[in-house]
Amino acid sequence: MPNAPCPIPTIRICTQLQEPNQVTIRIADNGLGIPEDVKKQLFDPFFTTKAIGKGTGMGLAISYQIITERHGGSLECISQPGQGAKFVIKIPLIQDTST
């Protein structure tokens, strides 16, 4: 509908303590969503949807590396076009520091 009102842009952040040793952080928006072909590459180093020379595209790759390698957690993106996007971060509260 051309005259349909646009929703107010919204970002929701939710944290939840998961027993016994995990925190989950969900960051969600009500934007346009992410197409599957783009979603598959989100965490690849240097991936960007911007024009050549307009961005390094390293932010999500570095975030993924820090969360998974340094903290032993996980990072995933849940999104479908037209339904916004949600990033789910899971991190153990007590981390194995022996490695």
Short mmCIF file of N, CA and C in Angstrom, two decimals:
data_model
loop_
_atom_site.label_atom_id
_atom_site.label_comp_id
_atom_site.label_asym_id
_atom_site.label_seq_id
_atom_site.Cartn_x
_atom_site.Cartn_y
_atom_site.Cartn_z
N MET A 1 0.83 -1.18 0.00
CA MET A 1 0.00 0.00 0.00
C MET A 1 0.88 1.25 0.00
N PRO A 2 0.73 2.12 -0.97
CA PRO A 2 1.57 3.30 -1.02
C PRO A 2 1.33 4.27 0.12
N ASN A 3 0.12 4.34 0.67
CA ASN A 3 -0.18 5.29 1.74
C ASN A 3 -0.19 4.66 3.12
N ALA A 4 0.31 3.43 3.23
CA ALA A 4 0.35 2.76 4.53
C ALA A 4 1.36 3.46 5.42
N PRO A 5 1.02 3.67 6.69
CA PRO A 5 1.96 4.33 7.59
C PRO A 5 3.19 3.46 7.84
N CYS A 6 4.34 4.10 7.92
CA CYS A 6 5.58 3.38 8.21
C CYS A 6 5.66 3.17 9.72
N PRO A 7 6.09 2.00 10.14
CA PRO A 7 6.23 1.79 11.58
C PRO A 7 7.37 2.65 12.12
N ILE A 8 7.27 3.02 13.37
CA ILE A 8 8.34 3.76 14.02
C ILE A 8 9.54 2.83 14.13
N PRO A 9 10.72 3.25 13.61
CA PRO A 9 11.90 2.38 13.73
C PRO A 9 12.20 2.07 15.20
N THR A 10 12.34 0.79 15.47
CA THR A 10 12.50 0.35 16.85
C THR A 10 13.60 -0.70 16.95
N ILE A 11 14.43 -0.56 17.98
CA ILE A 11 15.42 -1.58 18.31
C ILE A 11 15.11 -2.06 19.72
N ARG A 12 15.00 -3.37 19.89
CA ARG A 12 14.74 -3.97 21.20
C ARG A 12 15.98 -4.74 21.64
N ILE A 13 16.36 -4.55 22.89
CA ILE A 13 17.48 -5.30 23.46
C ILE A 13 16.96 -6.03 24.69
N CYS A 14 17.20 -7.32 24.71
CA CYS A 14 16.72 -8.16 25.81
C CYS A 14 17.88 -9.01 26.31
N THR A 15 18.08 -9.02 27.60
CA THR A 15 19.09 -9.90 28.19
C THR A 15 18.38 -10.91 29.09
N GLN A 16 18.92 -12.12 29.11
CA GLN A 16 18.30 -13.17 29.90
C GLN A 16 19.38 -14.07 30.46
N LEU A 17 19.29 -14.34 31.73
CA LEU A 17 20.21 -15.26 32.39
C LEU A 17 19.71 -16.67 32.16
N GLN A 18 20.53 -17.49 31.52
CA GLN A 18 20.19 -18.89 31.26
C GLN A 18 20.96 -19.73 32.28
N GLU A 19 20.26 -20.58 32.97
CA GLU A 19 20.91 -21.43 33.97
C GLU A 19 21.68 -22.53 33.28
N PRO A 20 22.78 -22.97 33.81
CA PRO A 20 23.41 -22.42 35.01
C PRO A 20 24.47 -21.37 34.70
N ASN A 21 24.95 -21.30 33.47
CA ASN A 21 26.15 -20.50 33.23
C ASN A 21 26.12 -19.75 31.90
N GLN A 22 25.01 -19.16 31.55
CA GLN A 22 24.97 -18.51 30.23
C GLN A 22 24.06 -17.29 30.26
N VAL A 23 24.49 -16.25 29.57
CA VAL A 23 23.65 -15.09 29.36
C VAL A 23 23.32 -15.01 27.86
N THR A 24 22.08 -14.67 27.56
CA THR A 24 21.65 -14.50 26.18
C THR A 24 21.25 -13.05 25.99
N ILE A 25 21.77 -12.45 24.93
CA ILE A 25 21.46 -11.07 24.58
C ILE A 25 20.82 -11.10 23.20
N ARG A 26 19.63 -10.54 23.10
CA ARG A 26 18.93 -10.46 21.81
C ARG A 26 18.79 -9.00 21.42
N ILE A 27 19.21 -8.68 20.20
CA ILE A 27 19.09 -7.33 19.67
C ILE A 27 18.25 -7.45 18.40
N ALA A 28 17.09 -6.83 18.40
CA ALA A 28 16.15 -6.99 17.28
C ALA A 28 15.65 -5.64 16.80
N ASP A 29 15.36 -5.57 15.50
CA ASP A 29 14.76 -4.36 14.95
C ASP A 29 13.52 -4.71 14.15
N ASN A 30 12.81 -3.70 13.74
CA ASN A 30 11.61 -3.91 12.93
C ASN A 30 11.83 -3.36 11.51
N GLY A 31 13.07 -3.46 11.05
CA GLY A 31 13.43 -2.94 9.73
C GLY A 31 13.02 -3.85 8.59
N LEU A 32 13.72 -3.69 7.48
CA LEU A 32 13.37 -4.40 6.25
C LEU A 32 13.75 -5.87 6.26
N GLY A 33 14.58 -6.29 7.18
CA GLY A 33 15.04 -7.67 7.19
C GLY A 33 16.25 -7.86 6.29
N ILE A 34 16.80 -9.05 6.29
CA ILE A 34 18.02 -9.35 5.54
C ILE A 34 17.74 -10.52 4.61
N PRO A 35 17.99 -10.35 3.32
CA PRO A 35 17.79 -11.46 2.38
C PRO A 35 18.74 -12.62 2.68
N GLU A 36 18.32 -13.82 2.36
CA GLU A 36 19.09 -15.03 2.68
C GLU A 36 20.50 -14.99 2.08
N ASP A 37 20.65 -14.52 0.85
CA ASP A 37 21.98 -14.50 0.22
C ASP A 37 22.93 -13.55 0.95
N VAL A 38 22.42 -12.47 1.52
CA VAL A 38 23.25 -11.55 2.30
C VAL A 38 23.51 -12.15 3.68
N LYS A 39 22.49 -12.74 4.28
CA LYS A 39 22.62 -13.31 5.63
C LYS A 39 23.72 -14.37 5.69
N LYS A 40 23.86 -15.14 4.60
CA LYS A 40 24.88 -16.19 4.56
C LYS A 40 26.30 -15.63 4.65
N GLN A 41 26.48 -14.36 4.30
CA GLN A 41 27.81 -13.76 4.25
C GLN A 41 28.07 -12.75 5.37
N LEU A 42 27.12 -12.51 6.24
CA LEU A 42 27.22 -11.44 7.23
C LEU A 42 28.49 -11.49 8.07
N PHE A 43 28.91 -12.68 8.44
CA PHE A 43 30.05 -12.80 9.35
C PHE A 43 31.36 -13.05 8.61
N ASP A 44 31.35 -12.98 7.28
CA ASP A 44 32.58 -13.14 6.49
C ASP A 44 33.41 -11.87 6.57
N PRO A 45 34.74 -12.02 6.76
CA PRO A 45 35.60 -10.83 6.78
C PRO A 45 35.46 -10.05 5.47
N PHE A 46 35.42 -8.76 5.59
CA PHE A 46 35.39 -7.81 4.46
C PHE A 46 34.07 -7.79 3.70
N PHE A 47 33.07 -8.57 4.13
CA PHE A 47 31.78 -8.53 3.42
C PHE A 47 31.08 -7.21 3.72
N THR A 48 30.59 -6.57 2.69
CA THR A 48 29.80 -5.35 2.84
C THR A 48 28.77 -5.28 1.71
N THR A 49 27.69 -4.61 1.99
CA THR A 49 26.68 -4.37 0.96
C THR A 49 26.87 -2.99 0.34
N LYS A 50 27.88 -2.27 0.83
CA LYS A 50 28.15 -0.93 0.30
C LYS A 50 28.96 -1.01 -1.00
N ALA A 51 28.99 0.09 -1.71
CA ALA A 51 29.76 0.16 -2.95
C ALA A 51 31.25 -0.01 -2.65
N ILE A 52 32.02 -0.45 -3.63
CA ILE A 52 33.45 -0.64 -3.48
C ILE A 52 34.09 0.65 -2.99
N GLY A 53 34.91 0.53 -1.96
CA GLY A 53 35.59 1.68 -1.40
C GLY A 53 34.78 2.46 -0.38
N LYS A 54 33.57 2.04 -0.10
CA LYS A 54 32.69 2.77 0.82
C LYS A 54 32.54 2.10 2.18
N GLY A 55 33.28 1.04 2.44
CA GLY A 55 33.20 0.40 3.75
C GLY A 55 34.08 -0.82 3.79
N THR A 56 34.60 -1.12 4.98
CA THR A 56 35.48 -2.28 5.11
C THR A 56 34.71 -3.57 5.37
N GLY A 57 33.54 -3.46 5.98
CA GLY A 57 32.72 -4.63 6.22
C GLY A 57 33.29 -5.61 7.21
N MET A 58 34.09 -5.14 8.16
CA MET A 58 34.73 -6.05 9.10
C MET A 58 34.03 -6.14 10.45
N GLY A 59 33.06 -5.30 10.72
CA GLY A 59 32.44 -5.23 12.04
C GLY A 59 31.84 -6.53 12.54
N LEU A 60 31.00 -7.18 11.74
CA LEU A 60 30.36 -8.40 12.20
C LEU A 60 31.33 -9.58 12.23
N ALA A 61 32.32 -9.59 11.35
CA ALA A 61 33.32 -10.66 11.39
C ALA A 61 34.14 -10.57 12.67
N ILE A 62 34.52 -9.36 13.05
CA ILE A 62 35.29 -9.18 14.28
C ILE A 62 34.42 -9.49 15.49
N SER A 63 33.16 -9.05 15.47
CA SER A 63 32.25 -9.35 16.58
C SER A 63 32.09 -10.86 16.75
N TYR A 64 31.90 -11.56 15.63
CA TYR A 64 31.76 -13.02 15.66
C TYR A 64 33.00 -13.66 16.27
N GLN A 65 34.17 -13.20 15.85
CA GLN A 65 35.43 -13.77 16.34
C GLN A 65 35.59 -13.53 17.84
N ILE A 66 35.30 -12.35 18.30
CA ILE A 66 35.43 -12.05 19.73
C ILE A 66 34.47 -12.90 20.55
N ILE A 67 33.22 -12.96 20.12
CA ILE A 67 32.21 -13.70 20.89
C ILE A 67 32.51 -15.19 20.90
N THR A 68 32.89 -15.76 19.76
CA THR A 68 33.09 -17.21 19.70
C THR A 68 34.46 -17.64 20.20
N GLU A 69 35.51 -16.96 19.79
CA GLU A 69 36.86 -17.41 20.14
C GLU A 69 37.31 -16.93 21.51
N ARG A 70 37.10 -15.68 21.82
CA ARG A 70 37.57 -15.15 23.11
C ARG A 70 36.65 -15.50 24.27
N HIS A 71 35.34 -15.55 23.99
CA HIS A 71 34.39 -15.76 25.07
C HIS A 71 33.72 -17.13 25.05
N GLY A 72 33.98 -17.94 24.03
CA GLY A 72 33.38 -19.27 23.96
C GLY A 72 31.88 -19.25 23.77
N GLY A 73 31.37 -18.21 23.15
CA GLY A 73 29.93 -18.07 22.96
C GLY A 73 29.51 -18.31 21.53
N SER A 74 28.34 -17.79 21.19
CA SER A 74 27.83 -17.92 19.83
C SER A 74 27.12 -16.63 19.43
N LEU A 75 27.07 -16.40 18.12
CA LEU A 75 26.39 -15.24 17.55
C LEU A 75 25.66 -15.70 16.31
N GLU A 76 24.37 -15.44 16.25
CA GLU A 76 23.60 -15.82 15.06
C GLU A 76 22.67 -14.69 14.67
N CYS A 77 22.30 -14.69 13.40
CA CYS A 77 21.35 -13.71 12.87
C CYS A 77 20.10 -14.46 12.42
N ILE A 78 18.96 -13.99 12.87
CA ILE A 78 17.68 -14.55 12.46
C ILE A 78 16.93 -13.42 11.75
N SER A 79 16.64 -13.62 10.47
CA SER A 79 15.97 -12.56 9.73
C SER A 79 15.33 -13.10 8.46
N GLN A 80 14.25 -12.45 8.09
CA GLN A 80 13.60 -12.70 6.82
C GLN A 80 13.20 -11.35 6.25
N PRO A 81 13.28 -11.19 4.93
CA PRO A 81 12.88 -9.92 4.35
C PRO A 81 11.46 -9.52 4.78
N GLY A 82 11.33 -8.26 5.15
CA GLY A 82 10.04 -7.74 5.58
C GLY A 82 9.70 -7.97 7.03
N GLN A 83 10.58 -8.66 7.77
CA GLN A 83 10.27 -9.01 9.16
C GLN A 83 11.34 -8.59 10.15
N GLY A 84 12.19 -7.66 9.78
CA GLY A 84 13.22 -7.20 10.70
C GLY A 84 14.34 -8.21 10.84
N ALA A 85 15.24 -7.92 11.75
CA ALA A 85 16.39 -8.79 12.00
C ALA A 85 16.61 -8.92 13.50
N LYS A 86 17.11 -10.09 13.90
CA LYS A 86 17.44 -10.32 15.31
C LYS A 86 18.81 -10.97 15.37
N PHE A 87 19.68 -10.42 16.21
CA PHE A 87 20.98 -11.02 16.49
C PHE A 87 20.91 -11.60 17.89
N VAL A 88 21.32 -12.86 18.03
CA VAL A 88 21.29 -13.55 19.31
C VAL A 88 22.71 -13.88 19.71
N ILE A 89 23.12 -13.36 20.85
CA ILE A 89 24.46 -13.59 21.39
C ILE A 89 24.30 -14.44 22.65
N LYS A 90 25.05 -15.52 22.72
CA LYS A 90 25.06 -16.37 23.92
C LYS A 90 26.49 -16.45 24.41
N ILE A 91 26.70 -16.13 25.68
CA ILE A 91 28.04 -16.12 26.26
C ILE A 91 28.00 -16.79 27.61
N PRO A 92 28.96 -17.70 27.86
CA PRO A 92 29.03 -18.31 29.18
C PRO A 92 29.50 -17.28 30.22
N LEU A 93 28.91 -17.34 31.41
CA LEU A 93 29.31 -16.41 32.47
C LEU A 93 30.69 -16.75 33.03
N ILE A 94 30.95 -18.04 33.16
CA ILE A 94 32.26 -18.49 33.63
C ILE A 94 32.92 -19.14 32.42
N GLN A 95 34.03 -18.56 32.00
CA GLN A 95 34.68 -19.02 30.80
C GLN A 95 35.90 -19.86 31.10
N ASP A 96 36.16 -20.79 30.21
CA ASP A 96 37.34 -21.65 30.32
C ASP A 96 38.56 -20.84 29.94
N THR A 97 39.44 -20.53 30.90
CA THR A 97 40.61 -19.72 30.63
C THR A 97 41.87 -20.56 30.46
N SER A 98 41.71 -21.87 30.35
CA SER A 98 42.87 -22.75 30.23
C SER A 98 43.44 -22.77 28.83
N THR A 99 42.70 -22.24 27.84
CA THR A 99 43.21 -22.25 26.46
C THR A 99 43.78 -20.92 26.06
#
